[in-house]
Coordinates of C-alpha atoms and ligand atoms in Angstrom, one line a residue:
M1226 CA 0.0 0.0 0.0
T1227 CA 1.4 3.4 -1.0
G1228 CA 0.9 6.6 1.0
K1229 CA 1.1 10.3 0.6
T1230 CA 1.1 13.3 2.9
S1231 CA -1.1 16.3 2.2
D1232 CA 0.9 19.6 2.2
T1233 CA -2.0 21.6 3.6
I1234 CA -2.4 22.0 7.3
F1235 CA -6.2 22.2 7.5
D1236 CA -7.7 24.6 10.0
L1237 CA -10.6 22.2 10.4
F1238 CA -11.1 18.6 9.2
V1239 CA -14.6 17.0 9.2
I1240 CA -15.2 13.3 9.4
G1241 CA -18.5 12.4 7.7
G1242 CA -20.1 13.5 4.5
G1243 CA -23.7 13.3 5.6
I1244 CA -25.8 16.5 5.9
N1245 CA -24.3 17.6 9.2
G1246 CA -20.6 17.2 8.2
A1247 CA -21.3 18.9 4.9
A1248 CA -23.1 21.8 6.6
I1249 CA -20.2 22.3 9.1
A1250 CA -17.7 22.2 6.2
C1251 CA -19.8 24.7 4.3
D1252 CA -20.0 27.1 7.2
A1253 CA -16.3 26.8 8.1
A1254 CA -15.1 27.3 4.5
G1255 CA -17.3 30.3 4.1
R1256 CA -15.4 31.9 7.1
G1257 CA -12.3 31.6 5.0
L1258 CA -10.8 28.6 6.9
A1259 CA -8.8 25.8 5.2
V1260 CA -11.3 23.0 5.5
G1261 CA -11.1 19.3 4.6
L1262 CA -13.8 16.6 4.8
A1263 CA -13.7 12.9 4.4
E1264 CA -16.5 10.4 3.7
M1265 CA -15.9 6.7 3.6
Q1266 CA -18.9 5.7 1.4
D1267 CA -20.7 7.9 -1.1
F1268 CA -21.9 11.2 0.2
A1269 CA -25.2 10.9 2.0
E1270 CA -25.0 7.1 1.8
G1271 CA -25.4 6.9 5.6
T1272 CA -28.6 8.4 7.1
S1273 CA -28.8 11.5 4.9
S1274 CA -30.3 9.9 1.8
R1275 CA -32.7 7.8 3.9
S1276 CA -34.8 10.4 5.7
S1277 CA -38.5 11.2 5.2
K1278 CA -37.3 14.2 3.2
L1279 CA -39.3 16.7 5.2
I1280 CA -38.0 20.1 6.2
H1281 CA -40.4 20.5 9.0
G1282 CA -40.9 22.0 12.4
G1283 CA -42.0 18.6 13.5
L1284 CA -45.6 18.9 14.7
R1285 CA -45.2 15.6 16.6
Y1286 CA -42.4 17.1 18.7
L1287 CA -44.9 19.5 20.3
E1288 CA -46.3 16.4 22.1
T1289 CA -42.9 15.9 23.8
Y1290 CA -42.7 19.6 24.7
D1291 CA -39.7 20.0 22.4
F1292 CA -40.7 23.7 21.7
K1293 CA -37.2 24.9 21.1
L1294 CA -36.5 22.2 18.5
V1295 CA -39.8 23.0 16.8
R1296 CA -39.2 26.7 16.8
D1297 CA -35.6 26.4 15.5
A1298 CA -36.8 24.0 12.8
L1299 CA -39.7 26.3 11.8
I1300 CA -37.3 29.2 11.3
E1301 CA -35.0 27.0 9.1
R1302 CA -37.8 26.1 6.7
E1303 CA -37.9 29.5 5.2
I1304 CA -34.1 30.1 5.3
L1305 CA -33.6 26.8 3.3
M1306 CA -36.3 27.7 0.8
R1307 CA -34.4 30.9 0.0
K1308 CA -31.0 29.2 -0.1
A1309 CA -32.0 26.3 -2.3
P1310 CA -35.5 26.7 -3.8
H1311 CA -34.9 23.8 -6.2
L1312 CA -34.1 21.4 -3.3
V1313 CA -36.6 22.7 -0.6
W1314 CA -40.2 23.4 -1.6
P1315 CA -43.6 23.8 0.2
L1316 CA -45.8 20.9 1.0
R1317 CA -49.4 21.2 2.1
L1318 CA -50.2 18.4 4.6
I1319 CA -53.7 17.2 5.5
L1320 CA -54.2 15.8 9.0
P1321 CA -57.5 14.0 9.2
Y1322 CA -59.3 14.1 12.5
V1323 CA -59.9 10.7 14.0
A1324 CA -62.5 10.5 16.8
T1325 CA -60.6 7.9 18.8
Q1326 CA -57.3 9.8 18.7
R1327 CA -56.1 13.3 19.6
P1328 CA -59.0 15.6 20.4
R1329 CA -59.8 18.3 17.9
W1330 CA -58.9 21.1 20.3
M1331 CA -55.5 19.6 20.9
I1332 CA -54.7 19.5 17.1
R1333 CA -56.0 23.1 16.7
L1334 CA -53.9 24.3 19.6
G1335 CA -50.8 22.5 18.2
L1336 CA -51.3 24.1 14.8
L1337 CA -51.8 27.5 16.4
F1338 CA -48.4 27.1 18.0
Y1339 CA -47.0 25.7 14.7
D1340 CA -48.2 28.8 12.8
H1341 CA -46.9 31.3 15.3
L1342 CA -43.8 29.9 17.0
A1343 CA -41.7 31.4 14.2
R1344 CA -42.2 34.1 11.6
R1345 CA -43.7 32.7 8.4
R1346 CA -43.5 34.7 5.2
M1347 CA -43.7 32.1 2.4
L1348 CA -45.8 29.3 3.9
Q1349 CA -49.6 29.3 4.2
A1350 CA -51.2 29.2 7.7
S1351 CA -53.2 26.1 8.8
Q1352 CA -56.9 25.8 8.3
A1353 CA -59.7 23.4 9.2
I1354 CA -61.2 21.7 6.2
D1355 CA -64.3 19.6 5.4
L1356 CA -63.1 16.5 3.6
H1357 CA -66.5 15.8 2.1
R1358 CA -66.1 19.2 0.2
H1359 CA -62.4 19.6 -0.2
P1360 CA -60.5 17.8 -3.0
A1361 CA -58.1 16.4 -0.4
G1362 CA -61.0 14.2 0.7
D1363 CA -61.3 12.5 -2.6
A1364 CA -58.6 9.9 -1.9
L1365 CA -59.8 9.1 1.6
K1366 CA -62.6 6.9 3.0
P1367 CA -65.8 8.7 3.6
D1368 CA -65.5 7.9 7.4
Y1369 CA -63.2 10.9 7.6
R1370 CA -65.0 14.2 7.5
H1371 CA -62.9 16.8 9.3
A1372 CA -59.2 17.6 8.8
F1373 CA -56.7 20.3 9.2
A1374 CA -54.4 21.5 6.4
Y1375 CA -51.0 23.0 7.4
S1376 CA -47.7 23.7 5.7
D1377 CA -44.2 22.2 5.9
C1378 CA -41.6 21.6 3.2
R1379 CA -40.3 18.7 1.1
A1380 CA -36.6 18.4 0.3
D1381 CA -34.2 16.3 -1.7
D1382 CA -32.0 15.1 1.3
A1383 CA -29.1 13.6 -0.7
R1384 CA -28.9 16.6 -3.0
L1385 CA -28.8 19.0 -0.1
V1386 CA -25.7 17.2 1.0
I1387 CA -24.1 17.7 -2.4
A1388 CA -25.2 21.3 -2.5
N1389 CA -23.5 21.9 0.9
L1390 CA -20.3 20.2 -0.2
L1391 CA -20.3 22.2 -3.4
G1392 CA -20.8 25.3 -1.2
A1393 CA -17.8 24.3 0.9
E1394 CA -15.7 23.6 -2.2
R1395 CA -16.7 27.0 -3.7
H1396 CA -14.8 28.5 -0.7
G1397 CA -11.8 26.3 -1.2
A1398 CA -12.6 23.2 0.9
K1399 CA -10.9 19.9 -0.1
I1400 CA -13.3 17.0 -0.2
F1401 CA -12.0 13.5 0.2
A1402 CA -14.6 11.3 -1.4
R1403 CA -14.6 7.6 -0.4
H1404 CA -11.8 8.1 2.1
K1405 CA -12.1 6.5 5.6
L1406 CA -10.6 7.9 8.7
L1407 CA -8.4 5.1 10.2
S1408 CA -6.7 7.0 13.0
A1409 CA -6.5 10.4 14.6
H1410 CA -3.8 11.5 17.2
R1411 CA -2.9 14.8 18.7
V1412 CA 0.7 15.7 17.9
D1413 CA 2.4 19.0 18.8
G1414 CA -0.9 21.0 19.0
H1415 CA -2.3 19.5 15.8
W1416 CA -4.4 16.5 14.8
R1417 CA -2.5 13.9 12.7
L1418 CA -5.0 12.0 10.6
N1419 CA -4.7 8.9 8.6
L1420 CA -7.2 8.3 5.8
E1421 CA -7.5 5.3 3.5
S1422 CA -8.9 5.6 0.0
M1423 CA -11.7 3.0 -0.3
K1424 CA -11.0 2.9 -4.0
T1425 CA -7.3 2.4 -4.3
G1426 CA -6.2 1.4 -0.8
E1427 CA -3.8 4.3 -0.8
S1428 CA -3.2 6.0 2.6
V1429 CA -3.2 9.7 3.1
E1430 CA -1.6 11.4 6.1
L1431 CA -2.7 15.0 6.9
F1432 CA -2.7 17.5 9.7
A1433 CA -5.5 19.7 11.1
K1434 CA -5.8 22.3 13.8
A1435 CA -9.3 21.1 14.8
L1436 CA -11.3 18.0 14.2
V1437 CA -15.1 17.4 13.9
N1438 CA -16.6 14.0 14.3
A1439 CA -19.9 14.1 12.3
A1440 CA -20.1 10.4 11.7
G1441 CA -23.9 10.1 12.4
P1442 CA -24.7 6.5 13.5
W1443 CA -21.0 5.7 13.5
V1444 CA -20.2 8.6 15.8
V1445 CA -19.5 6.5 19.0
D1446 CA -17.4 4.1 17.0
V1447 CA -15.3 6.9 15.5
A1448 CA -15.0 8.6 18.8
G1449 CA -13.9 5.5 20.7
R1450 CA -12.0 3.2 18.3
I1451 CA -10.5 5.8 16.0
V1452 CA -10.2 9.1 17.8
G1453 CA -9.7 7.6 21.3
T1454 CA -12.2 9.7 23.2
T1455 CA -14.8 8.4 25.7
I1456 CA -18.4 9.2 25.1
S1457 CA -20.5 9.0 28.3
R1458 CA -24.0 9.2 26.6
K1459 CA -25.8 6.2 25.3
L1460 CA -26.5 5.9 21.6
R1461 CA -30.0 4.5 20.7
M1462 CA -30.2 3.5 17.0
V1463 CA -33.8 3.6 15.7
R1464 CA -34.7 2.2 12.4
G1465 CA -37.1 4.0 10.1
S1466 CA -38.3 2.6 6.8
H1467 CA -40.3 3.9 3.8
L1468 CA -42.3 2.4 1.0
V1469 CA -42.6 3.9 -2.5
V1470 CA -45.7 3.0 -4.5
P1471 CA -47.3 4.3 -7.7
R1472 CA -49.0 7.7 -7.3
Q1473 CA -52.2 7.3 -5.3
W1474 CA -53.9 10.7 -5.8
A1475 CA -53.7 13.6 -8.2
G1476 CA -53.2 16.6 -5.9
E1477 CA -49.8 17.8 -4.7
H1478 CA -50.8 17.7 -1.0
G1479 CA -49.6 15.0 1.4
Y1480 CA -51.3 13.4 4.4
F1481 CA -50.2 13.3 8.0
L1482 CA -51.9 10.3 9.4
Q1483 CA -52.6 9.3 13.0
T1484 CA -51.8 5.6 13.4
R1485 CA -53.8 3.3 15.6
D1486 CA -50.9 3.0 18.0
G1487 CA -50.9 6.7 18.5
R1488 CA -48.0 7.6 16.2
L1489 CA -48.0 9.8 13.1
M1490 CA -47.1 8.8 9.6
E1491 CA -46.8 10.7 6.3
A1492 CA -47.8 9.9 2.8
F1493 CA -47.0 12.4 0.0
P1494 CA -46.4 12.6 -3.8
Y1495 CA -42.9 11.5 -4.7
E1496 CA -40.9 12.0 -7.8
G1497 CA -43.9 12.9 -9.9
D1498 CA -45.4 9.4 -10.5
F1499 CA -45.0 7.9 -7.1
T1500 CA -46.2 8.2 -3.5
S1501 CA -43.9 7.9 -0.5
I1502 CA -45.2 6.3 2.7
G1503 CA -43.4 6.3 6.0
T1504 CA -42.0 6.0 8.5
T1505 CA -41.5 3.5 11.4
D1506 CA -39.6 3.7 14.7
E1507 CA -37.9 0.4 15.6
P1508 CA -34.9 -0.3 17.7
W1509 CA -31.8 -1.3 15.6
D1510 CA -28.9 -3.1 17.3
D1511 CA -26.9 -4.2 14.3
A1512 CA -24.3 -2.2 12.3
P1513 CA -25.9 0.9 10.7
E1514 CA -24.8 -0.2 7.2
K1515 CA -26.8 -3.4 7.5
V1516 CA -30.2 -1.7 8.0
N1517 CA -33.0 -2.9 5.9
I1518 CA -36.8 -3.1 6.0
S1519 CA -38.6 -5.9 7.8
D1520 CA -41.9 -7.7 6.8
K1521 CA -43.4 -6.4 10.0
E1522 CA -42.7 -2.8 9.0
I1523 CA -44.2 -3.3 5.5
D1524 CA -47.3 -4.8 7.0
Y1525 CA -47.6 -2.0 9.6
M1526 CA -47.2 0.8 7.0
L1527 CA -49.6 -0.8 4.5
S1528 CA -52.3 -1.4 7.2
E1529 CA -52.0 2.1 8.7
V1530 CA -52.2 3.9 5.3
N1531 CA -55.0 1.6 4.1
A1532 CA -57.0 2.6 7.2
F1533 CA -57.4 6.0 5.5
L1534 CA -57.1 5.5 1.7
K1535 CA -60.2 4.6 -0.3
K1536 CA -58.2 2.6 -2.8
P1537 CA -55.9 0.2 -0.8
V1538 CA -52.2 0.0 -1.5
T1539 CA -51.1 -3.6 -1.9
R1540 CA -47.7 -5.3 -1.3
D1541 CA -47.5 -6.0 -5.1
G1542 CA -47.7 -2.3 -5.7
I1543 CA -44.5 -1.6 -3.8
V1544 CA -41.9 -0.2 -6.3
W1545 CA -39.1 0.5 -3.9
S1546 CA -38.4 0.7 -0.2
Y1547 CA -35.5 2.1 1.9
S1548 CA -34.5 2.2 5.5
G1549 CA -32.1 4.2 7.7
V1550 CA -31.1 4.5 11.3
R1551 CA -31.6 7.6 13.4
P1552 CA -28.7 8.0 15.8
L1553 CA -30.6 9.3 18.9
F1554 CA -29.2 10.0 22.3
E1555 CA -30.7 9.7 25.7
V1556 CA -30.4 13.3 26.9
G1557 CA -33.6 13.8 28.8
G1558 CA -36.0 12.4 26.1
G1559 CA -37.3 8.9 25.7
R1560 CA -40.4 8.4 27.9
D1561 CA -41.6 5.0 28.8
G1562 CA -39.3 3.2 26.3
D1563 CA -41.2 4.9 23.4
L1564 CA -38.6 5.4 20.7
S1565 CA -40.6 7.9 18.8
T1566 CA -40.4 10.2 21.8
L1567 CA -36.6 10.3 22.1
T1568 CA -35.4 13.8 21.4
R1569 CA -34.5 14.6 17.7
D1570 CA -32.5 17.7 18.7
Y1571 CA -28.7 17.8 18.3
S1572 CA -26.0 18.3 20.9
F1573 CA -22.2 18.7 20.9
E1574 CA -19.3 17.6 23.1
I1575 CA -16.3 19.8 22.7
D1576 CA -12.9 18.8 24.0
G1577 CA -10.7 21.9 23.7
R1578 CA -8.7 22.0 26.9
D1579 CA -5.9 24.6 27.0
G1580 CA -3.5 24.3 24.2
V1581 CA -4.8 21.0 22.8
A1582 CA -6.2 20.7 19.3
P1583 CA -10.0 20.8 19.7
L1584 CA -12.4 18.0 18.9
L1585 CA -16.1 18.6 18.4
T1586 CA -18.4 15.6 18.4
V1587 CA -21.9 15.9 16.9
F1588 CA -24.8 13.9 18.4
G1589 CA -28.1 13.6 16.6
G1590 CA -29.5 16.4 14.5
K1591 CA -32.1 16.6 11.8
L1592 CA -32.0 17.3 8.1
T1593 CA -34.1 20.4 8.8
T1594 CA -31.6 21.9 11.3
H1595 CA -28.4 21.1 9.4
R1596 CA -27.6 24.7 8.6
R1597 CA -28.2 25.8 12.1
L1598 CA -26.2 22.9 13.5
G1599 CA -23.3 23.9 11.2
E1600 CA -23.4 27.5 12.4
H1601 CA -23.7 26.5 16.0
A1602 CA -20.8 24.0 15.8
M1603 CA -18.6 26.8 14.4
R1604 CA -19.7 29.2 17.1
E1605 CA -18.6 26.6 19.7
L1606 CA -15.2 26.1 17.9
C1607 CA -14.7 29.9 17.7
R1608 CA -14.7 30.0 21.5
V1609 CA -11.4 28.1 21.5
M1610 CA -10.0 29.0 18.1
P1611 CA -9.2 32.5 16.8
W1612 CA -11.5 32.2 13.8
P1613 CA -14.0 34.7 12.2
K1614 CA -17.1 34.8 14.5
Q1615 CA -19.5 35.4 11.6
G1616 CA -20.6 32.7 9.1
L1617 CA -22.3 33.3 5.8
T1618 CA -24.8 30.4 5.6
R1619 CA -27.9 32.2 6.8
S1620 CA -27.9 34.3 3.6
E1621 CA -25.6 32.7 1.2
I1622 CA -27.4 30.9 -1.6
L1623 CA -26.2 27.3 -2.2
P1624 CA -24.7 26.4 -5.6
G1625 CA -27.5 26.0 -8.1
G1626 CA -30.0 28.0 -6.0
D1627 CA -29.3 31.5 -7.5
F1628 CA -32.5 32.0 -9.5
G1629 CA -32.7 35.7 -8.7
S1630 CA -35.9 37.6 -8.1
D1631 CA -37.7 36.0 -11.1
G1632 CA -37.5 32.6 -9.4
I1633 CA -37.2 29.0 -10.4
E1634 CA -40.2 28.9 -12.9
A1635 CA -38.7 31.8 -14.9
Y1636 CA -35.4 30.0 -15.1
R1637 CA -37.1 26.8 -16.3
R1638 CA -38.9 28.7 -19.0
D1639 CA -35.7 30.4 -20.1
L1640 CA -34.0 27.0 -20.3
A1641 CA -36.9 25.6 -22.3
A1642 CA -36.6 28.6 -24.8
R1643 CA -32.8 28.1 -25.1
F1644 CA -33.0 24.3 -25.5
P1645 CA -36.2 23.8 -27.5
F1646 CA -35.0 20.4 -28.8
L1647 CA -34.9 18.9 -25.3
P1648 CA -38.0 17.4 -23.8
Q1649 CA -39.7 19.7 -21.3
A1650 CA -39.9 17.0 -18.6
Q1651 CA -36.1 16.4 -18.9
L1652 CA -35.4 20.1 -18.5
A1653 CA -37.7 20.3 -15.5
R1654 CA -35.9 17.4 -14.0
Y1655 CA -32.5 19.1 -14.5
V1656 CA -33.8 22.3 -12.9
K1657 CA -35.1 20.4 -9.9
L1658 CA -31.8 18.5 -9.3
Y1659 CA -29.2 21.0 -10.4
G1660 CA -30.9 24.4 -10.3
T1661 CA -28.9 27.0 -12.3
R1662 CA -26.0 24.5 -12.6
S1663 CA -28.1 23.1 -15.4
D1664 CA -26.3 25.7 -17.5
I1665 CA -23.0 23.9 -16.8
L1666 CA -24.5 20.5 -17.6
L1667 CA -25.9 21.8 -20.9
Q1668 CA -22.8 23.9 -22.0
D1669 CA -22.3 23.7 -25.8
V1670 CA -25.3 21.4 -26.2
R1671 CA -26.8 22.3 -29.6
R1672 CA -28.9 19.2 -30.4
L1673 CA -30.3 16.2 -28.5
A1674 CA -27.5 14.0 -30.0
D1675 CA -24.9 16.1 -28.1
L1676 CA -26.1 14.5 -24.9
G1677 CA -24.6 11.2 -26.0
V1678 CA -25.7 7.7 -25.3
C1679 CA -29.0 7.3 -23.3
F1680 CA -28.7 4.7 -20.5
G1681 CA -32.4 4.5 -19.8
A1682 CA -35.2 6.9 -18.7
D1683 CA -33.7 10.3 -19.8
L1684 CA -30.2 9.7 -18.3
H1685 CA -27.6 10.5 -21.0
E1686 CA -23.9 10.3 -21.1
R1687 CA -23.6 14.1 -20.7
E1688 CA -25.3 14.0 -17.3
V1689 CA -23.3 10.9 -16.2
E1690 CA -20.1 12.7 -17.0
F1691 CA -21.4 15.9 -15.3
L1692 CA -22.1 13.8 -12.1
R1693 CA -18.6 12.2 -12.2
D1694 CA -16.8 15.5 -12.9
T1695 CA -18.7 17.9 -10.6
E1696 CA -20.5 15.8 -8.0
W1697 CA -18.1 13.0 -6.9
A1698 CA -20.5 10.3 -8.3
E1699 CA -18.7 7.1 -9.2
T1700 CA -21.1 4.2 -9.4
A1701 CA -24.5 3.6 -11.0
E1702 CA -26.0 3.5 -7.5
D1703 CA -24.6 6.9 -6.6
M1704 CA -26.2 8.3 -9.8
V1705 CA -29.6 6.6 -9.8
W1706 CA -30.4 6.5 -6.1
R1707 CA -28.6 9.5 -4.6
R1708 CA -27.7 12.2 -7.2
S1709 CA -31.1 11.4 -8.8
K1710 CA -33.9 8.9 -8.2
L1711 CA -33.8 7.7 -11.8
G1712 CA -33.6 4.2 -10.3
L1713 CA -37.4 4.3 -10.0
R1714 CA -37.6 4.6 -13.8
M1715 CA -34.7 2.5 -15.0
T1716 CA -34.7 -1.3 -15.4
P1717 CA -32.0 -3.5 -13.6
G1718 CA -30.5 -4.2 -17.1
E1719 CA -30.2 -0.4 -17.8
I1720 CA -28.6 0.2 -14.4
A1721 CA -26.2 -2.7 -15.0
R1722 CA -25.2 -1.2 -18.4
L1723 CA -24.5 2.1 -16.7
D1724 CA -22.3 0.3 -14.2
S1725 CA -20.3 -1.4 -17.0
Y1726 CA -19.9 2.0 -18.7
L1727 CA -18.6 3.5 -15.5
T1728 CA -16.2 0.7 -14.6
G1729 CA -15.0 0.5 -18.2
S1730 CA -14.3 4.2 -18.9
P1731 CA -12.1 6.2 -16.6
S1732 CA -13.4 9.5 -15.3
S1733 CA -11.9 12.6 -16.7
G1734 CA -12.9 14.7 -13.7
R1735 CA -12.7 15.0 -10.0
A1736 CA -13.6 11.5 -9.0
D1737 CA -9.9 10.6 -9.5
R1738 CA -8.4 13.8 -8.0
N1739 CA -7.7 12.6 -4.5
Ligands
FAD1805 C1 -36.1 7.1 8.8 C2 -35.6 8.5 9.0 C3 -36.4 9.6 8.7 C4 -36.0 10.9 8.9 N1 -36.7 11.9 8.5 C5 -36.3 13.2 8.6 C6 -37.1 14.2 8.1 O1 -38.1 14.0 7.4 N2 -36.6 15.5 8.4 C7 -35.5 15.7 9.1 O2 -35.2 16.9 9.3 N3 -34.7 14.7 9.5 C8 -35.1 13.4 9.3 N4 -34.3 12.4 9.7 C9 -33.1 12.7 10.4 C10 -31.9 13.0 9.4 O3 -32.0 12.1 8.3 C11 -30.6 12.7 10.1 O4 -30.6 13.5 11.3 C12 -29.4 13.2 9.3 O5 -29.4 12.6 8.0 C13 -28.1 12.8 10.0 O6 -27.1 13.2 9.2 P1 -25.6 13.0 9.7 O7 -24.7 13.8 8.8 O8 -25.4 13.2 11.2 O9 -25.4 11.4 9.6 P2 -25.1 10.5 8.2 O10 -25.9 11.0 7.1 O11 -25.2 9.1 8.6 O12 -23.6 10.9 7.9 C14 -22.5 10.3 8.7 C15 -21.4 9.9 7.7 O13 -20.2 9.6 8.3 C16 -19.5 8.7 7.5 N5 -18.5 8.0 8.3 C17 -18.7 7.2 9.4 N6 -17.5 6.8 9.8 C18 -16.5 7.4 9.0 C19 -15.1 7.3 8.9 N7 -14.4 6.5 9.8 N8 -14.4 7.9 7.9 C20 -15.1 8.7 7.0 N9 -16.5 8.8 7.1 C21 -17.2 8.1 8.0 C22 -20.7 7.7 7.1 O14 -20.3 6.9 6.0 C23 -21.8 8.7 6.9 O15 -22.0 9.0 5.5 C24 -34.7 11.1 9.5 C25 -33.9 10.0 9.8 C26 -34.3 8.7 9.6 C27 -33.4 7.6 9.8

């Protein structure tokens, strides 16, 4: 095995390329620091591509009196919609009233809090609706008459990770894709880190003034086995799974459903032609990378959603499913062994004793609060490091999100006028995924044939190379399940052909840079 040493002494090095690591790197790089980040798998392959994809205050957390979490999260919704309008967009949710469940006054009060806990400029307030008159009632059994409509946001979780990494890179961060941290030691006031390339086996030695452990469900393992710190709190891993089925109703609204065991589950339109149903809360004791859906979870979700839908969803109708583990910590949450009531808020431990190179460890955290978590982590580090106190992430638009005052629709129309030979749906898909970076993807394209070979659905060689060159994607799985969800529209044969293409032709771009 060969090895190399990086010449740069990083101000800050981040372990973990999920949403939280990416957000910290983005904030730190924006402050002008020399930042590095390593991810052992594909970016977002851990928890951050396996979420329910909601940017939400978390109505359910009001029941556990997590007012601070809800308020912080509500504020983030509108900040994120401004920073990345193509990746975070409004979702109207319908919460049917069920006579045997939460009383109507309680839901009304919860929604009143939800509407007013934080200032709301872009999202509609909640309202009571009559399902027998409102179009949202069409898909539901007639037993449900009353409901409440309220607003949250949908997001593309895996692409938010990429947008944050691109944001970090724009400010000079060095991103080590598919590099695993093997060891970390404090030496002469610095961290000496050893990474291993998961692709070539090559080892890389580098130095950093401060270290962040943002390894999500692996955080305790990285802390103990690799970094050599002791973590006193107990990690509880909680599995959550989702089903994807063909589209079940025409409207763009989703449903927030009260389950018979007192939980809440969502169902909403997904990737145009599909419906997403989820999620579950099950203890998970095995390695995080082994997580998968159980038959029990499938039965549970089908039976709960079918308690509401007029036209039942069947097992045969399941097109795709995915599972992830929430790394939750017992810090005052978790009543009566109920996993859904463990706190979803994040916390940090910082080891920055006099003169030693600091280490910040991240526990928990939600997709919704990633930007805030990044800013907060930097604030903590700035207490012990002489770094700029102000970050940019509250206002700085993420790469691809700069649609200007005319907005995303005007950009899509402009693209359609400039590329009239490309199908509208394909252009709309580019705008949703890449935002204004679609212009880079389509540079010098004058006719459909310039996009090159089509691998299936509307994935052409040009996009594949764009993903390799600018977004660290290397495998077919990276491309069709994380950078996009084209896996829902491609056959296994088409995906295998894409894989052979990728293994057969070396990348010209950044995938080989590190
Ligand atoms: C089922 C489910 C539904 C959810 N729904 C929502 C939702 O709707 N809204 C919301 O706001 N939040 C939601 N969440 C929570 C949210 O998804 C997570 O809080 C978030 O993704 C955690 O991100 P992370 O960066 O901490 O962890 P991860 O995304 O897991 O990232 C950690 C990374 O560290 C890497 N790593 C580990 N060890 C090493 C090493 N030695 N070297 C290099 N890299 C390493 C891993 O490969 C991994 O990619 C949900 C979570 C689950 C599981």
